[in-house]
Amino acid sequence: MKKKTKLNFFACAMSIALGCISISTTAYASDGTSYVYDGYIYDADRNVVDSPAAFSLERVIDTDNSGGIAIQGIDDVCTSSDGRIFLSDKKSGRINVYDSEGSFLQSIKAIWTKEGTIQLDDDGNQVTLKSPEGCYVHEKTNELYIADSEAGCVVVLNLDDYTFLRKITKPSNMTGSTDFKPSKVAVDEADRIFVVVQSSYEGIIELASDGSFIGYYGVNVPKVNLIDYFWKSLATDEQKAQMSKTLAPAFNNVAIDGEGFVMAVTYDSAATDMVFRLNSKGENVIREEGNTYIKGDIKTEDSSQFVDIAVTDYGVYAVLDQRRGRVFIYDFDGEQLIAFGSLGNLKGEFKTPTGISWLGQKLVITDSTLGCAYILAPTAFGKAMLSGSEEYYNGRWDEALVYFEEAVKYNSNYEVGYTGIGKNYLMKDEYEKAMYYFNLGGSRKYYSKAFYGYRGLWLKAHFKIIAVIFVILVGLLIWSEIKYNRAGKAKA
Amino acid sequence: MKEKLHYMFFSMTHPFDGFYEIRFRDKGSVLLASIVLAIYGIMKCARAQYTGFILNLNDMSELNSISIFMSSVVLVILFCISNWSVTTLFGGKGNMQGIYTIMCYCLIPLIVSDLLVTVLSNFIILDEAMLLYMLEGIGIVWFVFLVVSGLCVAHEYGLFQNLASIFVTFIAAVLIVFLVVLFLTLEEKMFSFATDIVREIIRTR
């Protein structure tokens, strides 16, 4: 009897698994039953609190709707402000271009010149993409940067017609032991080029706009293990040479935020920081003022492993955790807005998520194993969440208040919303209301500020009574002293 | 009783005199000491719950008064037991009753500082938190001074002998905890062994 149920169960599980696989391979376009990414946040007590979905699956881009070009594995995604999506397929050596609806536009493999011929390199060979791992749209100069790791170069194309502009190879003045195998690339407002080489412990390679080497950029501190430290302090030089070196964790991806700071993530769980906002000295100046740490999942042994980061103009950034297939969204203060996504076989779930990018308020997330890209559209809550953060960042308090109140209606656990409402009341000197909302939002810092105002008003309002009580107390004290002294004298 | 109550507060400001009276002239009361200990446990719970929002980092949904009460009270009792066992070996003159009474009386400054911190924390902002921590520090220093002087009197020890005995007391306390955990684990295993046997016996096909 028992055996039979077991078999039954096995068959059932198999059929479910098969069903899932068949769904995932034929997944395309939203059909009304799109995957909903229910999420969670870490609240002020660092507990996991459920959150309604901020995004739902809108469309899947895969081989079926790529104009007959087989997608083998997508490693990175970037978007232009006019809504084009660039997916870099490392295995087939292509950059595929889609419009904002996810319809196929073009595939870039061979590089063309302005004149309509194929670009030749110095040896007379045709320039083609070998293994484009990363791409970056630089709107300021209207350029598309493609990091080709196998060819060891960064190819720069015109953003409009994808014709060849220049090729950045290993700078002659480059120092250090890092191979020039560009994996990810980003360009800031001063046209400096930041090139990430996977597993390079020296940092991000910083190049001038003409392709000359400026230096390694970014400070990434490894966690020091106390036990290792103890043994190393005992070891002789020979023993030390045999021990594995503690190297600075490598950066895995870069992005440029709205204020021109370089943002980076690291995959290495041995790093002390996971997400970086680097100032000009290369120090991490990310704001961690929220109720949680910017480490993805906390309270867990196997920490999140971030592979990509996408930043909006208003400081909200999304980081992609490859270990659990999760997206974490934080605002510029480091407050967690939401976390969602999971690994699995259902349509909308991930296998090996690799890249993430904002497309307005939508998100584009790529998966290299599934060979597809998901376009996620914000739900009503997601829209309120993002718009609220945007208006708040731009200092439009009243508009922000409307969105925060809406977001809180959808998600009564949304602490960022409560804190946002509270900040609005604090600006208007409505301390009592502000305190109420800061309490809900778990924001002790701002509660303290509101309470300071509240206490000041209270003291002002009740000054007479307080003064009278104070005078009476002092009078009593003096009187008892006098009485005590008289009694003492009388005794003497 | 009134006299004993008087000596309880008298020892706070005059520890050597007060504890001498308690130790040698029977001015201490186990009942009073137990009441103080209970108030101390309750105060710890109150502190965890009623500290103002700004300074209260406890997770209110996880707050367990019973466990807070037990852990604070058990710590004091554990210290008494291990101190008694250590000093018995090292020629201390104190008996269990004396040690317990004096230890519990010593908690009064802690109770007072906890009370003040809890009440005041509802009226301060984050920048003024330093003052409260200072207040708490005063309470702790006072408490430590009382414990040291009280145990000196109770065991008729010199200062350094006393400090050494307190140090050993901590080690002994760790040992006691270890033994208790060991005992509980073994007992649990015994119990599960017994239940397993019973289950095997009464098992039917």
XYZ file of C-alpha atoms in Angstrom:
697
model
C 0.000 0.000 0.000
C 2.692 2.380 1.038
C 4.796 1.677 -2.005
C 1.945 2.424 -4.301
C 1.281 5.858 -2.854
C 4.954 6.631 -3.135
C 4.932 5.705 -6.805
C 1.824 7.734 -7.335
C 3.435 10.662 -5.663
C 6.520 10.291 -7.823
C 4.487 10.186 -11.001
C 2.562 13.195 -9.882
C 5.739 15.124 -9.127
C 7.174 14.130 -12.501
C 4.118 15.297 -14.368
C 4.160 18.587 -12.501
C 7.846 19.068 -13.262
C 7.316 18.228 -16.924
C 4.390 20.576 -17.058
C 6.491 23.353 -15.653
C 9.251 22.796 -18.173
C 6.848 22.792 -21.060
C 5.330 26.042 -19.789
C 8.681 27.712 -19.471
C 9.846 26.807 -22.955
C 6.721 28.062 -24.640
C 6.358 31.181 -22.538
C 5.648 34.373 -24.397
C 3.589 37.539 -24.159
C 1.260 38.370 -21.362
C -1.990 36.488 -21.529
C -3.897 37.773 -18.535
C -2.479 35.097 -16.275
C 0.956 36.621 -16.058
C 3.232 35.750 -13.179
C 2.760 37.978 -10.168
C 5.841 38.719 -8.126
C 4.568 38.789 -4.550
C 7.269 40.320 -2.445
C 8.394 41.157 1.046
C 10.349 43.730 2.949
C 12.436 43.661 6.084
C 10.686 45.850 8.642
C 12.226 47.915 11.430
C 12.577 44.796 13.582
C 14.333 42.988 10.711
C 11.397 40.636 10.301
C 10.177 39.525 6.924
C 6.879 41.205 6.179
C 4.777 40.307 3.167
C 4.186 42.850 0.506
C 1.813 42.758 -2.444
C 3.387 42.459 -5.853
C 4.965 45.624 -7.185
C 5.563 44.087 -10.603
C 3.879 41.583 -12.837
C 5.221 39.800 -15.868
C 4.260 41.697 -18.983
C 6.161 40.007 -21.757
C 8.820 37.398 -22.337
C 11.478 37.944 -24.974
C 12.999 34.693 -26.189
C 14.018 32.907 -29.371
C 10.419 32.685 -30.585
C 10.102 36.407 -31.064
C 13.627 37.333 -32.073
C 13.266 37.314 -35.831
C 14.561 33.790 -36.295
C 17.769 34.367 -34.374
C 18.426 31.767 -31.718
C 19.144 33.207 -28.306
C 21.683 31.092 -26.491
C 22.205 32.921 -23.240
C 21.746 36.521 -22.279
C 24.390 38.055 -20.078
C 23.468 41.687 -19.840
C 20.759 44.139 -20.697
C 20.745 47.861 -21.195
C 18.054 50.260 -22.282
C 18.071 53.599 -24.017
C 15.870 56.496 -22.973
C 13.724 56.090 -26.109
C 12.827 52.601 -24.930
C 15.060 50.334 -26.946
C 16.246 47.211 -25.172
C 19.694 45.781 -25.903
C 20.315 42.187 -24.914
C 23.870 40.910 -25.139
C 24.040 37.242 -26.023
C 27.518 36.132 -25.072
C 27.361 32.603 -26.436
C 26.169 33.489 -29.924
C 28.123 36.723 -29.959
C 25.253 39.041 -30.698
C 23.568 42.136 -29.396
C 19.854 41.892 -30.070
C 17.805 45.049 -30.146
C 14.110 45.231 -29.231
C 11.669 48.052 -28.888
C 9.987 48.931 -25.612
C 7.141 46.504 -26.327
C 9.639 43.681 -26.707
C 9.341 43.372 -30.499
C 12.472 42.434 -32.351
C 14.232 45.260 -34.201
C 17.712 44.161 -35.133
C 20.593 41.906 -34.269
C 24.166 43.179 -34.210
C 26.891 40.708 -35.073
C 29.191 42.127 -37.742
C 30.050 45.773 -37.288
C 29.277 48.089 -40.178
C 30.887 51.365 -41.067
C 29.059 54.555 -41.884
C 29.677 53.860 -45.564
C 27.824 50.566 -45.441
C 30.799 48.234 -45.556
C 31.898 45.844 -42.877
C 34.462 47.400 -40.580
C 37.947 45.887 -40.923
C 40.552 45.889 -38.175
C 44.285 46.608 -38.617
C 45.004 43.079 -39.868
C 42.252 43.286 -42.451
C 39.871 40.981 -40.618
C 36.211 41.771 -40.278
C 35.247 43.162 -36.911
C 32.534 41.040 -35.350
C 31.340 40.616 -31.821
C 32.878 37.508 -30.273
C 31.448 37.296 -26.790
C 29.706 40.502 -25.820
C 29.166 40.230 -22.070
C 28.043 43.719 -21.309
C 26.553 46.749 -22.959
C 25.950 50.327 -21.961
C 23.975 53.131 -23.566
C 25.624 56.513 -23.178
C 22.912 59.016 -24.066
C 25.106 62.094 -23.792
C 27.290 61.231 -26.778
C 24.707 58.949 -28.404
C 26.946 55.906 -28.176
C 26.477 52.221 -27.475
C 29.372 50.596 -25.597
C 29.787 46.849 -25.921
C 32.228 44.978 -23.693
C 33.648 42.007 -25.587
C 35.612 39.829 -23.190
C 37.028 37.320 -25.658
C 38.175 39.972 -28.096
C 39.560 41.953 -25.153
C 38.081 45.223 -26.244
C 35.204 47.632 -25.837
C 33.427 48.393 -29.107
C 31.741 51.761 -29.390
C 28.859 52.068 -31.850
C 26.583 54.845 -32.935
C 23.347 54.501 -30.997
C 21.125 55.323 -33.980
C 22.372 53.100 -36.801
C 24.834 50.910 -34.866
C 27.757 51.859 -37.110
C 31.329 51.617 -35.926
C 32.797 54.592 -34.071
C 35.870 53.265 -32.303
C 37.334 50.316 -30.511
C 39.005 50.521 -27.109
C 41.662 47.872 -26.659
C 44.060 47.342 -23.771
C 45.657 50.716 -22.991
C 49.416 50.742 -23.508
C 49.987 52.424 -20.158
C 47.903 49.931 -18.154
C 49.553 48.516 -15.025
C 48.648 45.685 -12.700
C 48.089 41.991 -13.199
C 44.509 42.181 -14.461
C 43.851 40.868 -17.964
C 41.979 43.332 -20.135
C 38.886 41.200 -20.681
C 36.026 43.667 -20.401
C 32.940 42.046 -18.984
C 30.783 45.011 -18.049
C 31.148 48.637 -18.951
C 29.697 51.967 -17.851
C 30.404 55.543 -18.886
C 29.857 58.546 -16.637
C 28.934 62.141 -17.451
C 32.596 63.112 -17.859
C 32.918 60.358 -20.503
C 35.211 58.321 -18.300
C 34.834 54.632 -19.064
C 34.581 52.117 -16.229
C 35.406 48.581 -17.256
C 34.738 45.592 -15.048
C 36.856 42.493 -15.475
C 35.426 39.431 -13.728
C 37.406 38.258 -10.686
C 39.801 41.163 -10.806
C 40.755 41.974 -7.241
C 42.425 45.227 -8.264
C 39.174 47.042 -8.843
C 37.294 48.596 -11.715
C 39.475 49.746 -14.618
C 38.992 53.458 -15.166
C 39.747 54.773 -18.655
C 39.736 58.303 -20.024
C 37.397 59.025 -22.926
C 40.269 58.512 -25.391
C 40.834 55.022 -24.007
C 43.975 55.715 -21.997
C 44.387 54.127 -18.580
C 43.676 56.300 -15.523
C 43.843 53.740 -12.761
C 41.999 51.112 -10.788
C 38.922 52.393 -9.099
C 36.921 51.395 -6.076
C 37.813 50.111 -2.640
C 36.373 46.765 -1.695
C 37.231 45.437 1.730
C 37.218 41.712 2.437
C 35.827 40.433 5.728
C 38.654 39.536 8.091
C 38.118 36.293 9.905
C 39.369 36.509 13.491
C 40.561 32.903 13.541
C 42.459 33.304 10.273
C 43.990 36.467 11.641
C 45.146 34.607 14.747
C 46.754 31.767 12.790
C 48.375 34.161 10.358
C 49.899 36.086 13.211
C 51.504 32.829 14.420
C 52.609 31.534 11.024
C 56.098 31.850 9.654
C 56.739 33.521 6.308
C 56.955 30.137 4.558
C 53.649 29.054 6.035
C 52.083 32.360 5.087
C 53.162 31.842 1.495
C 51.255 28.561 1.439
C 48.093 30.011 2.904
C 45.415 31.293 0.595
C 45.633 35.024 0.285
C 42.760 37.192 1.399
C 42.096 39.168 -1.734
C 39.819 42.138 -2.131
C 36.497 40.922 -3.503
C 35.981 41.673 -7.172
C 33.322 43.995 -8.506
C 30.901 42.284 -10.851
C 28.880 45.036 -12.378
C 28.696 48.787 -12.606
C 26.121 51.438 -13.299
C 26.076 55.212 -13.177
C 23.416 56.851 -11.029
C 21.566 60.093 -11.698
C 24.122 62.194 -9.876
C 27.051 60.733 -11.781
C 28.278 58.406 -9.046
C 29.483 54.959 -10.014
C 27.407 52.214 -8.465
C 28.788 48.702 -8.315
C 27.868 45.310 -6.916
C 29.936 42.346 -5.874
C 29.070 38.680 -6.174
C 31.573 37.695 -3.504
C 29.892 36.796 -0.222
C 33.180 37.468 1.610
C 32.856 41.199 0.974
C 31.848 43.514 3.801
C 29.727 45.633 1.475
C 27.645 44.211 -1.325
C 26.427 47.338 -3.064
C 28.651 50.315 -3.672
C 28.181 53.954 -4.514
C 31.704 55.131 -5.176
C 32.848 58.721 -4.796
C 35.745 60.184 -6.767
C 38.244 58.678 -4.345
C 36.720 55.260 -4.877
C 35.242 55.037 -1.377
C 31.821 53.611 -0.737
C 29.418 56.413 0.168
C 26.160 54.522 -0.200
C 23.463 55.707 2.183
C 22.316 52.999 4.559
C 19.722 54.969 6.522
C 16.903 52.501 6.074
C 15.464 49.908 8.396
C 17.537 47.124 6.866
C 21.036 46.601 5.540
C 21.782 46.817 1.844
C 22.773 43.200 1.675
C 19.722 41.646 0.117
C 18.576 38.858 2.384
C 19.701 39.301 5.950
C 19.660 36.842 8.853
C 20.861 34.044 6.593
C 24.084 32.087 6.289
C 24.318 32.134 2.503
C 24.118 35.783 1.689
C 22.707 37.187 -1.517
C 25.034 37.267 -4.512
C 24.460 40.317 -6.619
C 25.197 40.171 -10.323
C 23.724 43.381 -11.622
C 22.458 46.751 -10.519
C 20.133 49.165 -12.255
C 19.715 52.751 -11.110
C 17.002 55.235 -11.919
C 17.526 58.982 -12.189
C 15.813 59.407 -8.846
C 18.166 57.196 -6.916
C 15.996 54.085 -6.681
C 18.138 51.115 -7.546
C 17.383 47.468 -8.138
C 19.957 44.782 -7.460
C 19.693 41.262 -8.777
C 20.544 38.326 -6.531
C 21.626 35.290 -8.510
C 21.610 32.888 -5.589
C 17.871 33.086 -4.985
C 16.767 34.775 -8.190
C 15.566 37.811 -6.335
C 15.336 41.479 -7.100
C 15.843 43.917 -4.242
C 14.792 47.503 -4.728
C 16.127 50.256 -2.497
C 15.643 54.003 -2.591
C 18.432 56.598 -2.417
C 18.382 56.512 1.391
C 18.862 52.780 1.476
C 15.269 52.080 2.520
C 14.100 48.802 1.105
C 11.062 49.224 -1.112
C 10.487 45.573 -1.949
C 12.150 42.257 -2.707
C 10.605 39.710 -5.037
C 11.316 36.879 -7.459
C 12.437 33.306 -7.054
C 14.221 30.463 -8.765
C 12.081 27.846 -10.424
C 10.528 26.495 -13.550
C 7.358 28.529 -13.735
C 7.004 31.179 -16.360
C 8.348 34.326 -14.740
C 10.761 32.542 -12.449
C 14.503 32.525 -12.937
C 17.235 29.970 -13.438
C 20.378 32.064 -13.735
C 19.410 35.723 -13.685
C 22.180 37.829 -15.146
C 21.131 41.354 -15.950
C 18.613 43.950 -14.884
C 17.743 47.331 -16.290
C 15.066 49.972 -15.839
C 12.830 50.800 -18.763
C 11.017 53.806 -17.385
C 9.140 52.278 -14.467
C 9.357 48.842 -16.003
C 12.125 46.384 -15.333
C 13.893 44.198 -17.861
C 15.528 41.123 -16.349
C 17.533 38.599 -18.333
C 18.248 34.967 -17.658
C 21.162 33.192 -19.302
C 20.044 29.585 -18.729
C 16.502 30.167 -19.916
C 17.812 32.392 -22.698
C 15.091 34.903 -22.277
C 14.365 38.330 -20.945
C 11.328 39.297 -18.902
C 9.722 42.680 -19.133
C 8.048 43.412 -15.812
C 5.433 46.117 -15.602
C 4.686 47.823 -12.294
C 1.347 47.092 -10.675
C -0.740 49.893 -9.200
C 1.219 49.496 -5.978
C 4.510 49.451 -7.861
C 3.625 52.640 -9.690
C 2.698 54.409 -6.468
C 5.865 53.097 -4.809
C 8.206 54.290 -7.564
C 6.433 57.578 -8.251
C 6.382 58.397 -4.557
C 10.135 57.867 -4.297
C 10.700 59.913 -7.447
C 8.651 62.892 -6.294
C 10.221 62.730 -2.849
C 13.719 62.624 -4.317
C 12.935 65.678 -6.423
C 11.642 67.536 -3.396
C 8.007 67.702 -4.463
C 6.600 66.814 -1.051
C 2.920 67.229 -1.800
C 2.955 65.095 -4.923
C 4.981 62.513 -3.024
C 2.416 62.489 -0.212
C -0.355 61.539 -2.633
C 1.658 58.590 -3.939
C 2.786 57.471 -0.482
C -0.778 57.497 0.764
C -1.829 55.476 -2.246
C 1.006 52.996 -1.729
C 0.093 52.586 1.920
C -3.489 51.847 0.895
C -2.254 48.960 -1.258
C 0.333 47.752 1.227
C -0.267 48.463 4.874
C 3.190 47.071 5.658
C 4.929 49.653 3.485
C 7.193 51.376 6.003
C 8.827 53.671 3.453
C 5.370 55.044 2.680
C 4.550 55.720 6.324
C 7.900 57.396 6.862
C 7.345 59.440 3.704
C 3.924 60.613 4.912
C 5.463 61.417 8.275
C 8.225 63.486 6.672
C 5.591 65.481 4.858
C 3.781 66.274 8.097
C 7.086 67.082 9.762
C 7.760 69.687 7.067
C 4.386 71.242 7.849
C 5.149 71.217 11.611
C 2.274 68.844 12.308
C 4.334 66.971 14.838
C 1.714 64.731 16.358
C 0.641 63.296 13.021
C 4.270 62.991 11.961
C 5.079 61.027 15.109
C 2.204 58.654 14.446
C 3.445 57.884 10.954
C 7.120 57.634 11.926
C 6.098 55.139 14.575
C 4.319 53.076 11.935
C 7.300 53.413 9.621
C 9.735 52.393 12.345
C 11.866 55.459 11.711
C 13.381 56.370 15.062
C 15.585 59.136 13.690
C 12.707 61.129 12.250
C 10.417 60.283 15.159
C 13.016 61.877 17.390
C 12.970 65.030 15.250
C 9.196 65.211 15.305
C 9.128 64.566 19.037
C 11.617 67.398 19.578
C 9.188 69.782 17.904
C 6.224 68.300 19.766
C 7.963 68.558 23.115
C 8.943 72.170 22.444
C 5.337 73.102 21.676
C 4.068 71.204 24.707
C 6.515 72.943 27.035
C 5.540 76.312 25.584
C 1.862 75.614 26.027
C 2.197 74.399 29.602
C 4.937 76.775 30.675
C 2.892 78.429 33.457
C 2.027 75.194 35.210
C 5.554 73.882 34.927
C 6.968 77.130 36.309
C 4.537 77.051 39.245
C 5.403 73.435 40.078
C 9.081 74.222 39.859
C 8.783 77.240 42.174
C 6.761 75.197 44.685
C 9.350 72.417 44.671
C 12.219 74.849 45.218
C 10.236 76.562 47.964
C 9.593 73.248 49.697
C 13.267 72.393 49.520
C 14.350 75.703 51.056
C 11.652 75.493 53.701
C 12.685 71.978 54.751
C 16.307 73.082 54.945
C 15.396 75.999 57.175
C 13.274 73.751 59.369
C 16.024 71.175 59.638
C 18.595 73.824 60.606
C 16.280 75.304 63.238
C 15.653 71.886 64.709
C 19.392 71.255 64.841
C 20.001 74.588 66.576
C 17.226 73.978 69.035
C 18.784 70.612 69.929
C 22.206 72.201 70.334
C 10.453 44.611 60.125
C 10.531 48.371 59.997
C 14.050 48.310 61.324
C 15.078 45.793 58.691
C 13.553 47.977 55.992
C 15.481 50.902 57.381
C 18.725 48.967 57.242
C 18.025 47.941 53.665
C 18.078 51.573 52.535
C 20.772 52.499 55.032
C 23.146 49.980 53.395
C 22.741 51.707 50.046
C 24.577 54.758 51.274
C 26.628 53.135 54.038
C 27.414 49.706 52.610
C 30.087 48.637 55.087
C 28.137 49.632 58.196
C 24.828 48.501 56.800
C 25.974 45.128 55.561
C 27.853 44.571 58.853
C 24.610 45.033 60.772
C 22.810 42.746 58.342
C 25.483 40.098 58.476
C 26.225 40.014 62.207
C 23.231 41.532 63.972
C 20.492 39.834 61.983
C 19.128 43.045 60.438
C 18.607 41.423 57.038
C 15.436 39.785 55.830
C 15.168 37.058 53.215
C 11.591 38.110 52.565
C 12.597 41.692 51.817
C 15.453 40.449 49.651
C 13.092 38.237 47.666
C 10.701 41.137 47.162
C 13.574 43.276 45.866
C 14.606 40.480 43.526
C 11.057 40.154 42.209
C 10.822 43.919 41.703
C 14.131 43.751 39.848
C 12.752 41.119 37.473
C 9.541 43.084 36.930
C 11.575 46.238 36.357
C 13.560 44.505 33.623
C 10.319 43.542 31.882
C 8.985 47.077 32.264
C 12.194 48.459 30.866
C 11.948 46.235 27.790
C 8.341 47.210 27.194
C 7.940 50.805 28.311
C 11.178 52.402 27.139
C 10.261 55.178 24.718
C 9.989 54.341 21.027
C 13.162 56.239 20.151
C 15.430 54.136 22.345
C 13.471 50.920 22.404
C 15.057 48.599 19.879
C 13.215 45.516 21.128
C 10.891 43.745 18.758
C 7.546 44.264 20.481
C 5.977 41.280 18.736
C 8.671 39.007 20.164
C 8.670 40.390 23.691
C 8.365 37.668 26.323
C 8.049 39.016 29.862
C 8.344 35.601 31.452
C 11.645 34.852 29.797
C 13.012 38.318 30.619
C 11.899 37.957 34.246
C 13.300 34.462 34.600
C 16.620 35.226 32.942
C 17.301 38.277 35.103
C 16.262 36.564 38.334
C 18.039 33.299 37.562
C 21.271 35.181 36.849
C 21.254 36.676 40.351
C 20.472 33.337 41.980
C 23.139 31.630 39.880
C 25.675 34.195 41.039
C 24.682 33.595 44.668
C 24.985 29.828 44.366
C 28.331 29.884 42.590
C 29.691 32.522 44.963
C 28.620 30.438 47.919
C 30.207 27.291 46.492
C 33.458 29.091 45.739
C 33.759 30.925 49.040
C 32.933 27.814 51.033
C 36.058 26.269 49.541
C 38.174 29.391 50.060
C 37.435 30.078 53.716
C 34.650 32.601 53.268
C 32.539 33.116 56.363
C 29.321 33.954 54.550
C 26.378 31.597 54.525
C 23.853 31.236 51.741
C 21.255 33.371 53.479
C 23.689 36.241 54.000
C 24.963 36.160 50.433
C 21.439 36.065 49.009
C 20.208 38.904 51.192
C 23.157 41.134 50.439
C 23.133 40.391 46.701
C 19.464 41.227 46.415
C 19.834 44.439 48.414
C 22.626 45.431 46.028
C 20.122 45.389 43.151
C 18.296 48.458 44.455
C 20.497 51.032 42.620
C 19.954 49.057 39.407
C 16.192 49.115 39.945
C 16.248 52.854 40.577
C 18.388 53.627 37.541
C 16.271 51.329 35.363
C 13.144 53.081 36.560
C 14.569 56.531 35.874
C 15.856 55.519 32.443
C 12.550 53.932 31.496
C 10.489 56.930 32.557
C 12.817 59.579 31.166
C 13.307 57.761 27.854
C 9.734 58.718 27.008
C 10.602 62.399 27.192
C 13.942 62.638 25.435
C 15.100 62.805 21.842
C 17.872 60.811 20.228
C 20.540 63.478 20.851
C 19.932 63.364 24.593
C 20.214 59.591 24.877
C 23.792 60.009 26.151
C 22.449 61.430 29.428
C 20.362 58.338 30.000
C 23.256 56.014 29.325
C 25.246 58.020 31.854
C 22.464 57.597 34.395
C 22.458 53.886 33.744
C 26.254 53.828 34.110
C 25.988 55.465 37.534
C 23.534 52.773 38.609
C 25.849 50.006 37.447
C 28.924 51.484 39.138
C 26.979 51.872 42.352
C 25.750 48.290 42.078
C 29.255 46.938 41.539
C 30.569 48.918 44.490
C 27.804 47.543 46.699
C 28.452 43.966 45.590
C 32.165 44.214 46.246
C 31.788 45.833 49.649
C 28.887 43.583 50.607
C 30.755 40.389 49.789
C 33.839 41.722 51.614
C 31.755 42.100 54.756
C 29.869 38.834 54.312
C 32.963 36.678 53.870
C 35.330 38.770 56.042
C 37.624 39.024 53.061
C 40.215 41.641 52.149
C 39.619 43.574 48.932
C 41.916 41.587 46.652
C 40.915 38.240 48.060
C 37.337 39.270 47.459
C 37.972 40.380 43.875
C 39.727 37.084 43.206
C 36.788 35.161 44.667
C 34.375 37.107 42.460
C 36.491 36.277 39.420
C 36.455 32.596 40.329
C 32.717 32.918 40.940
C 32.192 33.769 37.286
C 34.153 30.715 36.189
C 32.155 28.588 38.601
C 28.940 30.054 37.224
C 29.935 28.990 33.721
C 30.696 25.511 35.048
C 27.323 25.322 36.772
C 25.539 26.317 33.570
C 27.527 23.705 31.686
C 26.609 21.014 34.188
C 22.962 21.982 34.142
C 22.848 21.819 30.358
C 24.665 18.487 30.418
C 22.258 17.126 32.989
C 19.217 18.276 31.037
C 20.535 16.776 27.807
C 21.291 13.447 29.438
C 17.961 13.432 31.204
C 16.196 14.093 27.921
C 18.058 11.208 26.324
C 17.159 8.926 29.220
C 13.564 9.964 28.951
C 13.390 9.369 25.215
C 15.117 6.003 25.719
C 12.492 5.018 28.249
C 9.633 6.167 26.051
C 11.116 4.276 23.116
C 11.214 1.065 25.143
C 7.657 1.544 26.335
C 6.549 2.193 22.776
C 8.259 -0.952 21.567
C 6.592 -2.983 24.290
C 3.072 -1.748 23.736
C 3.403 -1.765 19.959
C 0.894 -3.944 18.142
C 0.940 -5.107 14.598
